[in-house]
Every structure is written in C-alpha cells, then in structure tokens.
C-alpha atoms as an extended CHARMM CRD file, in Angstrom:
* protein
*
       150  EXT
         1         1  MET       CA              0.0080000000        0.0280000000        0.1000000000  PROA      1               0.0000000000
         2         2  ILE       CA              1.4940000000        3.3890000000       -0.9230000000  PROA      2               0.0000000000
         3         3  THR       CA              1.4080000000        6.0970000000        1.7270000000  PROA      3               0.0000000000
         4         4  LEU       CA              2.7230000000        9.4190000000        1.9200000000  PROA      4               0.0000000000
         5         5  ASP       CA              5.6240000000        8.4590000000        4.0800000000  PROA      5               0.0000000000
         6         6  ASN       CA              7.2490000000        5.6830000000        1.7650000000  PROA      6               0.0000000000
         7         7  ARG       CA              7.0880000000        7.8090000000       -1.4260000000  PROA      7               0.0000000000
         8         8  GLU       CA             10.7970000000        8.3790000000       -1.5830000000  PROA      8               0.0000000000
         9         9  LYS       CA             11.4130000000        4.3390000000       -1.7660000000  PROA      9               0.0000000000
        10        10  ILE       CA              8.8870000000        4.3990000000       -4.6700000000  PROA      10              0.0000000000
        11        11  ASN       CA             10.0850000000        7.0860000000       -6.8130000000  PROA      11              0.0000000000
        12        12  LYS       CA             13.8170000000        6.0640000000       -6.4010000000  PROA      12              0.0000000000
        13        13  LYS       CA             15.5100000000        6.4710000000       -9.7570000000  PROA      13              0.0000000000
        14        14  LYS       CA             17.4560000000        3.7260000000      -11.6100000000  PROA      14              0.0000000000
        15        15  ILE       CA             21.0460000000        3.8120000000      -12.1120000000  PROA      15              0.0000000000
        16        16  ARG       CA             22.0330000000        4.4500000000      -15.7250000000  PROA      16              0.0000000000
        17        17  VAL       CA             25.3850000000        2.9270000000      -16.4390000000  PROA      17              0.0000000000
        18        18  GLY       CA             27.6250000000        4.5020000000      -19.1610000000  PROA      18              0.0000000000
        19        19  ARG       CA             26.4630000000        7.9160000000      -19.0000000000  PROA      19              0.0000000000
        20        20  GLY       CA             29.5630000000        9.9010000000      -18.4270000000  PROA      20              0.0000000000
        21        21  ILE       CA             31.9220000000       10.5490000000      -15.8880000000  PROA      21              0.0000000000
        22        22  GLY       CA             29.8470000000       12.2030000000      -13.5550000000  PROA      22              0.0000000000
        23        23  SER       CA             27.4490000000        9.6400000000      -12.9730000000  PROA      23              0.0000000000
        24        24  GLY       CA             29.7860000000        7.3690000000      -11.2190000000  PROA      24              0.0000000000
        25        25  LYS       CA             29.2370000000        4.5970000000      -13.5510000000  PROA      25              0.0000000000
        26        26  GLY       CA             30.8350000000        5.8940000000      -16.5620000000  PROA      26              0.0000000000
        27        27  LYS       CA             33.4070000000        4.7370000000      -18.8560000000  PROA      27              0.0000000000
        28        28  THR       CA             33.5150000000        1.0400000000      -18.2380000000  PROA      28              0.0000000000
        29        29  SER       CA             30.1420000000        1.0870000000      -16.3560000000  PROA      29              0.0000000000
        30        30  GLY       CA             31.3400000000       -0.6740000000      -13.0840000000  PROA      30              0.0000000000
        31        31  ARG       CA             32.5840000000       -3.6660000000      -14.8960000000  PROA      31              0.0000000000
        32        32  GLY       CA             36.3470000000       -3.0950000000      -14.0870000000  PROA      32              0.0000000000
        33        33  VAL       CA             38.9670000000       -3.3300000000      -16.8760000000  PROA      33              0.0000000000
        34        34  LYS       CA             39.2390000000       -6.0210000000      -19.6510000000  PROA      34              0.0000000000
        35        35  GLY       CA             38.7760000000       -9.6790000000      -19.2560000000  PROA      35              0.0000000000
        36        36  GLN       CA             35.9750000000      -12.0800000000      -20.0300000000  PROA      36              0.0000000000
        37        37  LYS       CA             33.6590000000      -10.3920000000      -17.6430000000  PROA      37              0.0000000000
        38        38  SER       CA             33.7020000000       -7.1650000000      -18.8050000000  PROA      38              0.0000000000
        39        39  ARG       CA             32.4770000000       -8.2260000000      -22.4270000000  PROA      39              0.0000000000
        40        40  SER       CA             28.7100000000       -8.6470000000      -23.2820000000  PROA      40              0.0000000000
        41        41  GLY       CA             27.3070000000      -11.9140000000      -23.8340000000  PROA      41              0.0000000000
        42        42  VAL       CA             29.2720000000      -13.7670000000      -21.4860000000  PROA      42              0.0000000000
        43        43  ALA       CA             27.8670000000      -15.8610000000      -18.6630000000  PROA      43              0.0000000000
        44        44  ILE       CA             30.1460000000      -18.0850000000      -16.7560000000  PROA      44              0.0000000000
        45        45  LYS       CA             27.3410000000      -20.5630000000      -15.3480000000  PROA      45              0.0000000000
        46        46  SER       CA             28.2020000000      -22.5690000000      -12.2830000000  PROA      46              0.0000000000
        47        47  PHE       CA             31.9430000000      -21.1970000000      -12.4260000000  PROA      47              0.0000000000
        48        48  GLU       CA             32.9080000000      -21.0830000000       -8.7910000000  PROA      48              0.0000000000
        49        49  GLY       CA             36.6310000000      -19.6840000000       -9.2490000000  PROA      49              0.0000000000
        50        50  GLY       CA             38.3850000000      -22.7740000000       -9.7800000000  PROA      50              0.0000000000
        51        51  GLN       CA             36.5900000000      -24.5070000000       -6.9390000000  PROA      51              0.0000000000
        52        52  MET       CA             35.0870000000      -28.1130000000       -7.9190000000  PROA      52              0.0000000000
        53        53  PRO       CA             31.3590000000      -26.9270000000       -9.0580000000  PROA      53              0.0000000000
        54        54  LEU       CA             28.5740000000      -28.2740000000       -7.4000000000  PROA      54              0.0000000000
        55        55  TYR       CA             27.3490000000      -30.3720000000      -10.4080000000  PROA      55              0.0000000000
        56        56  ARG       CA             30.5140000000      -32.1000000000      -10.2440000000  PROA      56              0.0000000000
        57        57  ARG       CA             30.8330000000      -32.5270000000       -6.3870000000  PROA      57              0.0000000000
        58        58  LEU       CA             27.3720000000      -34.4540000000       -6.3550000000  PROA      58              0.0000000000
        59        59  PRO       CA             27.1660000000      -38.0000000000       -7.2960000000  PROA      59              0.0000000000
        60        60  LYS       CA             25.5930000000      -39.0280000000      -10.7860000000  PROA      60              0.0000000000
        61        61  ARG       CA             22.2130000000      -40.4350000000      -10.3020000000  PROA      61              0.0000000000
        62        62  GLY       CA             20.8120000000      -40.8460000000      -13.7820000000  PROA      62              0.0000000000
        63        63  PHE       CA             17.8440000000      -43.3050000000      -14.4100000000  PROA      63              0.0000000000
        64        64  ASN       CA             18.4290000000      -45.3210000000      -11.0570000000  PROA      64              0.0000000000
        65        65  PRO       CA             15.2610000000      -44.7070000000       -9.0040000000  PROA      65              0.0000000000
        66        66  ILE       CA             16.3700000000      -44.0630000000       -5.3310000000  PROA      66              0.0000000000
        67        67  GLY       CA             13.2990000000      -45.9840000000       -3.8600000000  PROA      67              0.0000000000
        68        68  LYS       CA             13.5800000000      -48.8760000000       -6.0000000000  PROA      68              0.0000000000
        69        69  LYS       CA             12.5160000000      -52.2070000000       -4.4560000000  PROA      69              0.0000000000
        70        70  LEU       CA             14.8770000000      -54.9980000000       -4.9780000000  PROA      70              0.0000000000
        71        71  VAL       CA             12.9070000000      -58.1010000000       -6.0510000000  PROA      71              0.0000000000
        72        72  ALA       CA             14.7440000000      -61.7710000000       -6.2230000000  PROA      72              0.0000000000
        73        73  ILE       CA             13.3040000000      -63.5840000000       -9.0540000000  PROA      73              0.0000000000
        74        74  LEU       CA             13.2830000000      -67.3370000000       -8.9270000000  PROA      74              0.0000000000
        75        75  ASN       CA             12.0860000000      -69.7300000000      -11.6810000000  PROA      75              0.0000000000
        76        76  LEU       CA             10.4940000000      -73.1600000000      -10.9090000000  PROA      76              0.0000000000
        77        77  GLU       CA             13.2930000000      -74.6220000000      -12.8880000000  PROA      77              0.0000000000
        78        78  LYS       CA             15.9120000000      -73.0740000000      -10.6820000000  PROA      78              0.0000000000
        79        79  ILE       CA             14.0900000000      -74.2530000000       -7.5640000000  PROA      79              0.0000000000
        80        80  GLN       CA             14.0470000000      -77.8540000000       -8.8900000000  PROA      80              0.0000000000
        81        81  GLU       CA             17.8690000000      -77.5820000000       -9.7100000000  PROA      81              0.0000000000
        82        82  TYR       CA             18.6030000000      -76.5990000000       -6.0370000000  PROA      82              0.0000000000
        83        83  LEU       CA             16.4580000000      -79.4930000000       -4.8350000000  PROA      83              0.0000000000
        84        84  ASP       CA             18.1110000000      -81.8020000000       -7.2270000000  PROA      84              0.0000000000
        85        85  ASN       CA             21.5960000000      -80.8560000000       -5.9550000000  PROA      85              0.0000000000
        86        86  LYS       CA             20.5450000000      -80.8250000000       -2.4690000000  PROA      86              0.0000000000
        87        87  SER       CA             20.8320000000      -77.1390000000       -1.8730000000  PROA      87              0.0000000000
        88        88  LEU       CA             17.4300000000      -77.0480000000       -0.5780000000  PROA      88              0.0000000000
        89        89  ASN       CA             15.1240000000      -79.6520000000        1.2520000000  PROA      89              0.0000000000
        90        90  SER       CA             11.7150000000      -80.1410000000       -0.2380000000  PROA      90              0.0000000000
        91        91  LYS       CA             10.2600000000      -80.7740000000        3.3600000000  PROA      91              0.0000000000
        92        92  ASP       CA             11.3230000000      -77.3190000000        4.5820000000  PROA      92              0.0000000000
        93        93  LEU       CA              9.2300000000      -74.0470000000        4.0560000000  PROA      93              0.0000000000
        94        94  LEU       CA             10.8990000000      -72.1500000000        1.2680000000  PROA      94              0.0000000000
        95        95  ASN       CA             11.0670000000      -68.5310000000        1.9510000000  PROA      95              0.0000000000
        96        96  SER       CA             13.4870000000      -65.6810000000        1.2890000000  PROA      96              0.0000000000
        97        97  ASP       CA             15.3730000000      -65.8300000000        4.5160000000  PROA      97              0.0000000000
        98        98  ILE       CA             16.3290000000      -69.5200000000        3.7640000000  PROA      98              0.0000000000
        99        99  LEU       CA             17.4500000000      -68.5000000000        0.1920000000  PROA      99              0.0000000000
       100       100  LYS       CA             19.5980000000      -65.6020000000        1.6020000000  PROA      100             0.0000000000
       101       101  LYS       CA             21.1990000000      -67.7530000000        4.1720000000  PROA      101             0.0000000000
       102       102  GLN       CA             22.4210000000      -70.1740000000        1.2880000000  PROA      102             0.0000000000
       103       103  ASN       CA             23.5070000000      -67.2720000000       -1.1060000000  PROA      103             0.0000000000
       104       104  LEU       CA             20.8910000000      -68.5670000000       -3.6090000000  PROA      104             0.0000000000
       105       105  ILE       CA             19.4260000000      -65.3310000000       -4.0090000000  PROA      105             0.0000000000
       106       106  ASN       CA             21.0090000000      -61.7630000000       -3.2970000000  PROA      106             0.0000000000
       107       107  LYS       CA             21.0290000000      -60.6800000000        0.3620000000  PROA      107             0.0000000000
       108       108  ASN       CA             20.0090000000      -57.1270000000       -0.4020000000  PROA      108             0.0000000000
       109       109  SER       CA             16.8790000000      -58.1190000000       -1.9440000000  PROA      109             0.0000000000
       110       110  ILE       CA             13.6260000000      -57.0110000000       -0.4020000000  PROA      110             0.0000000000
       111       111  LYS       CA             10.9930000000      -59.1820000000       -2.0520000000  PROA      111             0.0000000000
       112       112  LEU       CA             10.8820000000      -62.6490000000       -3.6630000000  PROA      112             0.0000000000
       113       113  LYS       CA              9.1040000000      -63.3870000000       -6.6330000000  PROA      113             0.0000000000
       114       114  ILE       CA              8.3140000000      -66.9420000000       -8.0730000000  PROA      114             0.0000000000
       115       115  LEU       CA              8.0360000000      -67.3720000000      -11.7540000000  PROA      115             0.0000000000
       116       116  GLY       CA              6.7250000000      -70.2940000000      -13.7270000000  PROA      116             0.0000000000
       117       117  THR       CA              9.4620000000      -71.0590000000      -16.2080000000  PROA      117             0.0000000000
       118       118  GLY       CA             10.1590000000      -74.9690000000      -16.1500000000  PROA      118             0.0000000000
       119       119  GLU       CA              8.6620000000      -77.5490000000      -14.4740000000  PROA      119             0.0000000000
       120       120  ILE       CA              8.9260000000      -78.7880000000      -10.6450000000  PROA      120             0.0000000000
       121       121  LYS       CA              8.5310000000      -82.5160000000       -9.7510000000  PROA      121             0.0000000000
       122       122  ASN       CA              9.2280000000      -82.4710000000       -6.0840000000  PROA      122             0.0000000000
       123       123  LYS       CA              6.1200000000      -81.3030000000       -3.5610000000  PROA      123             0.0000000000
       124       124  ILE       CA              7.2710000000      -78.2490000000       -2.0520000000  PROA      124             0.0000000000
       125       125  ASN       CA              5.8240000000      -75.3300000000        0.3080000000  PROA      125             0.0000000000
       126       126  ILE       CA              6.8340000000      -71.8540000000       -0.4560000000  PROA      126             0.0000000000
       127       127  GLU       CA              6.2510000000      -68.4550000000        1.0280000000  PROA      127             0.0000000000
       128       128  ALA       CA              6.8380000000      -65.6070000000       -1.2250000000  PROA      128             0.0000000000
       129       129  ASP       CA              5.8610000000      -61.9270000000       -1.8280000000  PROA      129             0.0000000000
       130       130  LEU       CA              4.6980000000      -62.2220000000       -5.5200000000  PROA      130             0.0000000000
       131       131  ALA       CA              4.2980000000      -65.0270000000       -7.9360000000  PROA      131             0.0000000000
       132       132  SER       CA              3.0490000000      -65.5300000000      -11.4820000000  PROA      132             0.0000000000
       133       133  LYS       CA             -0.2310000000      -67.3510000000      -12.2500000000  PROA      133             0.0000000000
       134       134  SER       CA              1.5760000000      -70.1890000000      -14.0680000000  PROA      134             0.0000000000
       135       135  ALA       CA              3.7810000000      -70.7010000000      -10.9950000000  PROA      135             0.0000000000
       136       136  ILE       CA              0.9770000000      -71.1420000000       -8.6120000000  PROA      136             0.0000000000
       137       137  GLU       CA             -0.7770000000      -73.5150000000      -11.0180000000  PROA      137             0.0000000000
       138       138  LYS       CA              2.2070000000      -75.6090000000      -11.3740000000  PROA      138             0.0000000000
       139       139  ILE       CA              2.9920000000      -75.8120000000       -7.6730000000  PROA      139             0.0000000000
       140       140  GLU       CA             -0.5390000000      -76.5720000000       -6.6020000000  PROA      140             0.0000000000
       141       141  LYS       CA             -0.9590000000      -79.3290000000       -9.6320000000  PROA      141             0.0000000000
       142       142  ILE       CA              1.8180000000      -81.3100000000       -7.7520000000  PROA      142             0.0000000000
       143       143  GLY       CA              0.3130000000      -81.0710000000       -4.4290000000  PROA      143             0.0000000000
       144       144  GLY       CA              2.5500000000      -78.1980000000       -3.1390000000  PROA      144             0.0000000000
       145       145  SER       CA              1.4150000000      -75.0650000000       -1.6370000000  PROA      145             0.0000000000
       146       146  ILE       CA              2.4020000000      -71.2630000000       -2.0010000000  PROA      146             0.0000000000
       147       147  LYS       CA              1.4040000000      -68.5860000000        0.4170000000  PROA      147             0.0000000000
       148       148  LEU       CA              1.7550000000      -65.0430000000       -0.6110000000  PROA      148             0.0000000000
       149       149  LYS       CA              2.5250000000      -62.1470000000        1.9600000000  PROA      149             0.0000000000
       150       150  LYS       CA              0.4350000000      -59.2580000000        1.7660000000  PROA      150             0.0000000000
C-alpha cells in the first residue's frame, strides 16, 4: 500500500550505467577493466573460481530410481535344480530368509517373486511376496502350496 511517508522508496531512480564521468558509473560501467566478465554476452554459469563446481561434486544419479525395491526372481526350474543338487530340502518351508542364508538369492533383495518357467517335480511349500499365475498353478498341481505375503 502506498502512503505518503514511503513515497521516496517508490520514486527511486534507476542507475543508468555508461552515461558519463559524473554519474559514477561511466566509461567501463562498473565492469572493471578488460577480461571475460567485462565483455557483453558472457555468462560463466556454475563457475566457482576454480573450486570444483557443485554439479561435479554431487554423485551421478541418472535413471536409477532411489526408492527401487529389489525383487529377487526365482523360476521353478531353478528351484528344481536346487532341490536336485541338495541345496534345498523339499520338506522345509522355502522363503527368502532361507534362500538368503544359502546365498541362492541376493542378500539385499527385499521381495521374492516366483515365476513359472520350467517344471517342478518335488512337492514343496513356498512363502513368497509375489508369484505368477503359471507358477501357482504348477506348484498346486503337484500337491505343493504357495503362500503369498500381503
């Protein structure tokens, strides 16, 4: 709101550079003498005087989503292979903790997904976060069970 007491601030004149010696901003117009910054059309973006610029100090992130959930994928043929060479026991409940302990899936994975590629011969009980329809069908067909965590 304009009132009579703050009128001087509103009517303040803009400094006109390059308008003679008496203005205090004549000749080089406050740009100093010579050099890149005294010329027109020069913008030194993100130049920090030789210090490593911010955009190079920060890590590259690219297209890797930060909140990505690591899902361990396990096909039925792989499970059968583990059962055949006695890495897993068909009587035990198969879950991500057991698989992580035996280094059969990545220890950083958060979820376990069972996919239906290949055939499974042994009856097995699985506890997983996700499973494909074909995997559920094949496991239940041979008399096994699959429990999905919510």
